[in-house]
Amino acid sequence: MSTMGNSTNIFWQESPIGKLERQKLLNQKGCVVWITGLSGSGKSTLACSLSRELYTRGKLSYILDGDNLRHGLNKDLGFKADDRTENIRRVGEVAKLFADTGLICIASLISPYRKDRDACRAMLPDANFIEARLLEDGLHEHVRQEIQKAFTSLHVLERLKIFSPYLDLISLHSRSYIQPGFTGIDDPYEPPLNCEIEIQQKDGDCPTPGAMAGEVVSYLEEKGWDVYQQASGSNM
Amino acid sequence: MSTMGNSTNIFWQESPIGKLERQKLLNQKGCVVWITGLSGSGKSTLACSLSRELYTRGKLSYILDGDNLRHGLNKDLGFKADDRTENIRRVGEVAKLFADTGLICIASLISPYRKDRDACRAMLPDANFIEARLLEDGLHEHVRQEIQKAFTSLHVLERLKIFSPYLDLISLHSRSYIQPGFTGIDDPYEPPLNCEIEIQQKDGDCPTPGAMAGEVVSYLEEKGWDVYQQASGSNM
């Protein structure tokens, strides 16, 4: 009998078709690849590229995109610390379900707080949660600095009470992009301490989408996820 | 640019591998079979049986069980009307994602309120939401009446302030089962007006799990979901 949540009479329903049966049908193993990093670091690019790479190998994946989920499952949540935590928790719970179906779930979210990512990791069996951190590249750092400057200037202008229709327009436009709680600007990003994969630029060059996906595919293959194996036979 | 939720700068990320590609890989079409009905009407039984039937046909399904989700995604929610609505909304959103992967998502929840079920239906393209209502059988009605009697008696005893260690024990035990907001006892169940499938006893006999699943499989086949087709070739 469960003592979780708000009820004491909710029993677990066991299905006769479990993860093993589904994995057999799919000819693959379910897991979560959790992509974390600042805005503009290439999370969506990697997620899409990885999904394509896996597809060409006959492997079924699904992208849980943090931004997309804010249009649906998480549309009731904002960007304050508590809401971000709940946002990540829900994505973690859904990612767990996806891994349980046998799919390779690619979660792509800034997920700035270490404790939130670690809570998602703890939901899954060991090795089934693969954290891939994207280090921001030079371009991103440049963009970040410009955003920081604009942010500061707008604050100064507001304090000086200098407004004109032109400035209002800039302010409005910028604010739709630079809102309070923008990770990396006025909200911290806590990098992973021991993530499975870290993707960064080499010799100042950003890796191509294919190269980034290749790093993840290599990791998966190395750890026995058989993602190089082509679909074959009647099970795939 | 989205104006939903609490942010105005959340853009939709399009994946290069879409539902069509995933369905091709799986050799099946994604949809949601939403099973609704009172406690004890056989929702879990049908869900499990249907999952097994589909599996023997090489079709990948996944059960979203309302009770199980209250241990994870929805563990922060209780049983008040608002919480039930949010519970159903989240399950609907997740079911939509599952259908988008190409899986046959079997959602099994009391989901007592019509408007909540209809809101989930509205999340999906037409015909991709298949509502299956289970009508409670004679046994269930008997159980329901007994629960109602116990519930009433406990209220009477409470009002009369008659308590003994023995009565306390009964009360405690019963309350863990009969809590306020028990659908069909002191909370309404609103039956669907136009559901796709209605499963009920025939000539006083309850259908077997296989027969119930058969009714859903027949419906799916009739509507062109190809669930009788055996897995074949390299795509499955």
XYZ file of C-alpha atoms in Angstrom:
472
model
C 0.000 0.000 0.000
C 1.339 3.353 -0.994
C 1.845 6.173 1.431
C 2.918 8.617 -1.259
C 0.991 11.661 -2.383
C -2.355 12.470 -0.878
C -3.876 9.034 -0.730
C -3.223 5.845 1.152
C -5.234 3.465 -1.001
C -3.573 3.766 -4.388
C -2.130 0.433 -5.411
C 0.448 -0.199 -8.120
C -0.987 -1.856 -11.229
C 1.454 -4.275 -12.840
C 1.220 -4.760 -16.579
C 1.774 -8.217 -18.109
C 3.796 -6.628 -20.936
C 6.820 -5.044 -19.343
C 9.893 -3.126 -20.413
C 11.711 -6.299 -21.463
C 8.929 -7.355 -23.844
C 8.731 -3.870 -25.339
C 12.505 -3.702 -25.768
C 12.401 -7.054 -27.539
C 9.721 -5.782 -29.908
C 11.736 -2.626 -30.587
C 15.115 -4.354 -30.693
C 16.622 -1.626 -28.561
C 16.980 -0.593 -24.943
C 15.200 2.325 -23.325
C 17.190 5.104 -21.687
C 17.242 8.859 -21.143
C 19.817 11.140 -22.739
C 19.500 14.359 -20.735
C 20.981 17.351 -22.566
C 21.763 20.326 -20.327
C 23.361 23.687 -21.032
C 22.738 27.418 -21.354
C 20.403 29.012 -23.885
C 22.038 28.993 -27.288
C 24.554 26.281 -26.402
C 23.107 23.928 -29.027
C 20.780 21.649 -27.032
C 18.032 21.544 -29.663
C 20.590 21.150 -32.430
C 22.115 18.149 -30.697
C 18.689 16.684 -29.841
C 17.520 16.866 -33.467
C 20.802 15.591 -34.879
C 20.874 12.695 -32.406
C 17.272 11.781 -33.184
C 18.131 11.684 -36.899
C 21.291 9.631 -36.353
C 19.407 7.079 -34.263
C 16.613 6.917 -36.835
C 19.037 6.048 -39.629
C 20.133 3.148 -37.408
C 16.517 1.996 -37.022
C 16.318 3.150 -33.419
C 13.249 4.898 -32.072
C 13.859 8.028 -30.046
C 11.685 10.896 -28.893
C 12.666 14.428 -27.991
C 11.252 15.984 -24.845
C 12.009 19.621 -25.514
C 11.775 21.872 -22.466
C 10.415 24.777 -24.514
C 7.811 22.648 -26.298
C 6.579 21.161 -23.028
C 5.911 24.665 -21.744
C 3.152 24.825 -24.376
C 1.528 21.681 -22.985
C 2.290 19.650 -19.872
C 4.086 22.532 -18.145
C 2.094 25.482 -19.399
C 0.960 26.290 -15.864
C 4.542 26.876 -14.720
C 6.675 30.017 -14.768
C 10.395 30.623 -14.376
C 10.833 31.121 -10.640
C 13.046 28.629 -8.845
C 10.120 26.529 -7.531
C 8.434 26.422 -10.927
C 11.688 25.465 -12.634
C 12.132 22.640 -10.157
C 8.586 21.388 -10.780
C 9.155 21.778 -14.532
C 12.226 19.557 -14.384
C 10.549 17.074 -12.049
C 7.661 16.540 -14.463
C 9.972 16.184 -17.441
C 12.005 13.681 -15.431
C 8.878 11.667 -14.603
C 7.778 11.638 -18.248
C 11.303 10.776 -19.428
C 11.229 7.813 -17.043
C 7.974 6.610 -18.623
C 9.450 7.001 -22.114
C 12.541 5.001 -21.161
C 10.176 2.383 -19.756
C 8.486 2.055 -23.147
C 11.865 1.085 -24.620
C 12.438 4.377 -26.420
C 15.599 6.422 -26.279
C 14.250 9.574 -24.693
C 16.198 12.720 -25.519
C 15.399 15.397 -22.938
C 16.589 18.844 -23.939
C 16.322 21.485 -21.227
C 18.512 24.190 -19.725
C 17.861 22.456 -16.369
C 20.172 24.883 -14.562
C 20.045 23.424 -11.055
C 22.185 20.414 -10.215
C 19.816 19.075 -7.564
C 16.923 19.019 -10.048
C 18.928 17.072 -12.632
C 20.185 14.703 -9.950
C 16.592 14.120 -8.794
C 15.728 13.011 -12.344
C 18.782 10.786 -12.446
C 17.645 9.164 -9.205
C 14.300 8.235 -10.817
C 16.023 5.810 -13.186
C 18.152 2.712 -12.745
C 21.894 3.318 -12.867
C 23.343 3.908 -16.318
C 19.916 4.567 -17.828
C 20.332 8.312 -17.277
C 22.988 9.763 -19.526
C 23.732 13.414 -18.845
C 25.229 15.332 -21.749
C 26.421 18.834 -20.988
C 26.910 21.346 -23.741
C 29.509 23.970 -23.030
C 28.623 27.311 -24.522
C 30.849 28.297 -27.394
C 32.528 31.629 -28.168
C 29.576 32.911 -30.123
C 27.276 32.215 -27.239
C 29.572 34.012 -24.813
C 29.496 37.040 -27.145
C 25.686 36.919 -27.294
C 25.534 36.523 -23.533
C 27.666 39.613 -23.022
C 25.514 41.663 -25.388
C 22.349 40.549 -23.607
C 23.957 41.444 -20.287
C 24.837 44.920 -21.626
C 21.329 45.517 -22.981
C 19.851 44.294 -19.730
C 22.026 46.664 -17.700
C 21.328 49.620 -20.019
C 17.587 49.105 -19.816
C 17.833 49.110 -16.046
C 19.820 52.359 -16.141
C 17.311 53.979 -18.496
C 14.454 52.876 -16.304
C 16.125 54.290 -13.209
C 16.771 57.588 -15.032
C 13.147 57.550 -16.162
C 14.279 58.190 -19.725
C 11.633 56.896 -22.036
C 10.767 57.705 -25.606
C 8.563 55.808 -28.039
C 11.766 54.489 -29.585
C 13.237 53.363 -26.291
C 9.927 51.814 -25.288
C 9.990 49.773 -28.430
C 13.524 48.536 -27.780
C 12.617 47.810 -24.192
C 9.520 45.866 -25.139
C 11.354 43.845 -27.731
C 14.294 43.124 -25.465
C 12.159 42.245 -22.507
C 10.373 39.595 -24.487
C 13.776 37.996 -24.852
C 15.550 39.061 -21.693
C 13.234 38.334 -18.859
C 14.084 38.131 -15.198
C 15.431 34.715 -14.375
C 17.317 34.347 -17.642
C 19.763 31.557 -16.912
C 23.359 32.668 -17.220
C 22.395 36.344 -16.942
C 20.714 36.879 -13.598
C 20.043 33.268 -12.680
C 22.812 30.748 -12.043
C 23.674 27.698 -14.125
C 25.184 24.936 -12.030
C 27.316 22.713 -14.249
C 27.261 18.946 -13.666
C 30.068 17.580 -11.519
C 30.183 14.126 -13.071
C 28.199 13.975 -16.278
C 28.565 11.132 -18.737
C 29.245 13.304 -21.787
C 30.672 16.812 -22.140
C 30.645 18.425 -25.542
C 32.790 21.468 -26.156
C 34.514 23.311 -28.924
C 37.895 22.073 -30.067
C 40.625 24.546 -31.054
C 38.015 27.297 -30.960
C 35.746 25.553 -33.485
C 32.187 24.557 -32.643
C 31.476 20.911 -33.412
C 29.008 20.266 -36.230
C 25.551 18.870 -35.307
C 26.648 15.518 -36.740
C 29.839 15.523 -34.704
C 27.926 16.320 -31.505
C 25.461 13.490 -32.163
C 28.413 11.246 -32.994
C 29.863 11.822 -29.540
C 26.630 10.664 -27.906
C 26.215 7.700 -30.271
C 29.808 6.637 -29.546
C 29.137 6.813 -25.835
C 25.949 4.756 -26.160
C 27.713 2.147 -28.281
C 30.635 1.973 -25.868
C 28.255 1.307 -22.982
C 26.472 -1.491 -24.799
C 23.343 0.223 -26.084
C 23.874 -1.336 -29.543
C 22.915 1.766 -31.451
C 25.252 0.994 -34.333
C 23.400 -2.209 -35.027
C 21.131 -1.911 -38.034
C 17.505 -2.927 -37.676
C 17.094 -6.456 -38.945
C 14.823 -9.454 -38.713
C 11.190 -9.472 -37.769
C 11.635 -7.788 -34.426
C 12.448 -4.335 -35.743
C 5.887 33.445 -30.798
C 3.927 31.806 -28.058
C 1.747 33.721 -25.672
C 0.895 30.642 -23.641
C 1.904 30.002 -20.077
C 4.065 32.466 -18.268
C 6.508 33.345 -20.985
C 6.346 35.138 -24.293
C 9.652 34.004 -25.729
C 9.276 30.240 -25.885
C 9.512 29.050 -29.459
C 8.423 25.701 -30.791
C 11.310 23.409 -31.714
C 10.582 21.261 -34.736
C 12.255 17.877 -34.922
C 13.455 16.503 -38.266
C 12.132 13.061 -37.340
C 8.385 13.406 -36.977
C 5.446 11.200 -36.174
C 5.289 9.837 -39.726
C 8.895 8.636 -39.624
C 8.397 7.047 -36.221
C 5.201 5.326 -37.347
C 7.042 3.965 -40.368
C 9.765 2.572 -38.121
C 7.168 1.004 -35.831
C 4.833 -0.114 -38.606
C 1.842 1.161 -36.686
C -0.065 4.362 -36.022
C -0.055 6.269 -32.751
C -3.298 6.924 -30.928
C -4.827 7.133 -27.462
C -7.298 4.592 -26.120
C -8.819 6.330 -23.112
C -10.503 3.894 -20.722
C -12.969 5.499 -18.318
C -15.285 4.034 -15.705
C -15.917 3.695 -11.991
C -13.555 1.984 -9.535
C -13.818 -1.747 -9.963
C -15.393 -1.577 -13.423
C -12.416 -3.366 -14.984
C -10.287 -0.545 -16.393
C -6.937 -2.065 -15.415
C -8.078 -5.505 -16.521
C -8.971 -4.177 -19.967
C -5.773 -2.105 -20.185
C -3.568 -5.118 -19.417
C -5.503 -7.449 -21.684
C -5.434 -4.952 -24.547
C -1.707 -4.375 -24.115
C -1.135 -8.150 -24.303
C -3.377 -8.557 -27.352
C -1.590 -5.778 -29.193
C 1.797 -7.210 -28.249
C 0.943 -10.601 -29.765
C 0.201 -8.665 -32.971
C 3.616 -6.999 -32.824
C 2.150 -3.640 -31.851
C 3.792 -1.466 -29.232
C 1.487 0.002 -26.603
C 2.008 1.610 -23.232
C -0.363 1.852 -20.299
C -0.736 5.160 -18.509
C -2.424 4.008 -15.340
C -4.023 6.772 -13.296
C -3.133 5.098 -10.002
C 0.479 4.463 -11.013
C 0.956 8.061 -12.146
C -0.091 9.224 -8.693
C 3.170 7.675 -7.469
C 5.185 9.783 -9.913
C 4.129 12.602 -12.233
C 0.990 13.390 -10.248
C 2.169 12.661 -6.725
C 1.668 16.300 -5.757
C -2.070 16.106 -6.502
C -4.983 15.092 -4.297
C -8.583 14.129 -5.052
C -10.416 17.445 -4.931
C -12.134 18.591 -8.122
C -9.299 20.963 -9.126
C -6.633 18.367 -8.466
C -8.561 15.740 -10.423
C -8.837 18.115 -13.339
C -5.095 18.838 -13.253
C -4.425 15.094 -12.897
C -6.407 14.359 -16.054
C -4.902 17.313 -17.908
C -1.364 16.061 -17.278
C -2.235 12.509 -18.262
C -3.856 13.896 -21.432
C -0.722 15.872 -22.263
C 1.505 12.843 -21.723
C -0.871 10.592 -23.699
C -0.618 13.091 -26.567
C 3.176 12.799 -26.488
C 2.962 9.015 -26.462
C 0.610 8.986 -29.454
C 3.084 11.325 -31.157
C 5.849 8.737 -30.697
C 3.736 6.279 -32.707
C 2.728 4.153 -29.726
C -0.784 3.052 -28.906
C -1.226 4.770 -25.572
C -3.719 3.095 -23.242
C -4.828 5.580 -20.589
C -6.701 3.974 -17.736
C -8.311 6.406 -15.315
C -11.672 6.874 -13.623
C -11.656 10.386 -15.174
C -15.129 11.110 -13.805
C -15.722 14.562 -15.302
C -16.853 14.850 -18.903
C -15.229 18.221 -19.484
C -11.832 16.871 -18.397
C -12.039 13.929 -20.793
C -13.236 16.193 -23.575
C -10.301 18.534 -22.935
C -7.943 15.578 -23.492
C -9.818 14.611 -26.637
C -9.372 18.170 -27.924
C -5.581 17.863 -27.553
C -5.435 15.240 -30.293
C -6.405 15.175 -33.959
C -9.842 13.740 -34.680
C -10.133 9.965 -34.477
C -6.834 9.665 -32.575
C -8.664 9.749 -29.250
C -10.716 6.629 -28.694
C -12.838 6.736 -25.558
C -13.804 3.371 -24.139
C -16.325 3.409 -21.324
C -16.669 0.493 -18.984
C -20.083 0.092 -17.464
C -19.964 -1.219 -13.933
C -21.283 -4.744 -13.589
C -23.617 -6.269 -11.037
C -20.821 -7.203 -8.676
C -19.550 -3.681 -8.690
C -22.996 -2.274 -7.963
C -23.203 -4.636 -4.980
C -19.788 -3.468 -3.736
C -20.817 0.128 -4.308
C -23.935 -0.316 -2.191
C -21.961 -1.935 0.631
C -19.448 0.888 0.598
C -22.285 3.388 0.647
C -23.815 1.601 3.655
C -20.512 1.504 5.563
C -19.894 5.132 4.723
C -23.338 6.139 6.021
C -22.986 4.029 9.167
C -19.643 5.545 10.010
C -21.141 8.994 9.649
C -24.002 8.006 11.981
C -21.590 6.591 14.549
C -19.499 9.704 14.366
C -22.524 11.930 14.868
C -23.642 9.819 17.842
C -20.085 10.050 19.174
C -20.079 6.297 19.647
C -16.513 5.149 19.572
C -14.769 2.130 20.919
C -11.336 0.726 20.130
C -13.096 -1.781 17.883
C -15.127 0.853 16.058
C -12.066 3.054 15.726
C -10.277 0.203 14.029
C -13.124 -0.354 11.572
C -13.324 3.339 10.921
C -9.608 3.659 10.292
C -9.575 0.683 7.973
C -12.648 1.791 6.074
C -11.472 5.347 5.746
C -8.307 4.206 4.038
C -10.600 2.749 1.401
C -13.597 5.027 1.540
C -12.256 8.512 1.465
C -14.194 11.657 0.766
C -14.458 12.223 -2.952
C -14.843 8.530 -3.787
C -16.262 8.573 -7.295
C -19.699 6.989 -7.499
C -20.242 7.287 -3.740
C -20.079 10.948 -2.811
C -18.560 12.317 -6.011
C -20.328 12.162 -9.378
C -19.310 10.128 -12.418
C -20.403 11.793 -15.641
C -20.753 9.152 -18.349
C -19.598 9.989 -21.883
C -22.328 11.165 -24.248
C -20.703 9.923 -27.437
C -17.824 7.591 -26.720
C -16.344 5.365 -29.391
C -16.625 2.125 -27.425
C -18.947 1.053 -24.615
C -18.310 -2.239 -22.922
C -21.026 -3.765 -20.777
C -22.203 -7.072 -19.507
C -24.344 -9.192 -21.795
C -27.218 -11.248 -20.380
C -25.913 -10.500 -16.899
C -22.460 -11.960 -17.609
C -19.298 -9.898 -17.347
C -17.178 -10.088 -20.492
C -13.835 -11.840 -20.080
C -10.648 -9.728 -20.251
C -9.953 -11.188 -23.690
C -13.449 -10.365 -24.907
C -13.162 -6.776 -23.669
C -9.795 -6.339 -25.401
C -11.310 -7.958 -28.489
C -13.982 -5.272 -28.653
C -11.316 -2.538 -28.688
C -9.118 -4.393 -31.194
C -12.154 -4.854 -33.484
C -12.897 -1.162 -33.277
C -9.298 -0.230 -34.080
C -9.210 -2.610 -37.018
C -12.532 -1.337 -38.327
C -11.222 2.228 -38.253
C -8.091 1.335 -40.181
C -5.508 1.074 -37.412
C -4.234 -2.240 -38.862
C -3.790 -3.912 -35.521
C -4.565 -7.351 -36.906
C -1.638 -7.094 -39.264
C 1.284 -9.173 -38.063
C 4.677 -7.558 -37.810
C 6.637 -8.312 -40.961
C 9.590 -7.095 -42.986
C 12.494 -5.035 -41.764
C 10.459 -2.138 -40.455
C 9.018 -3.924 -37.465
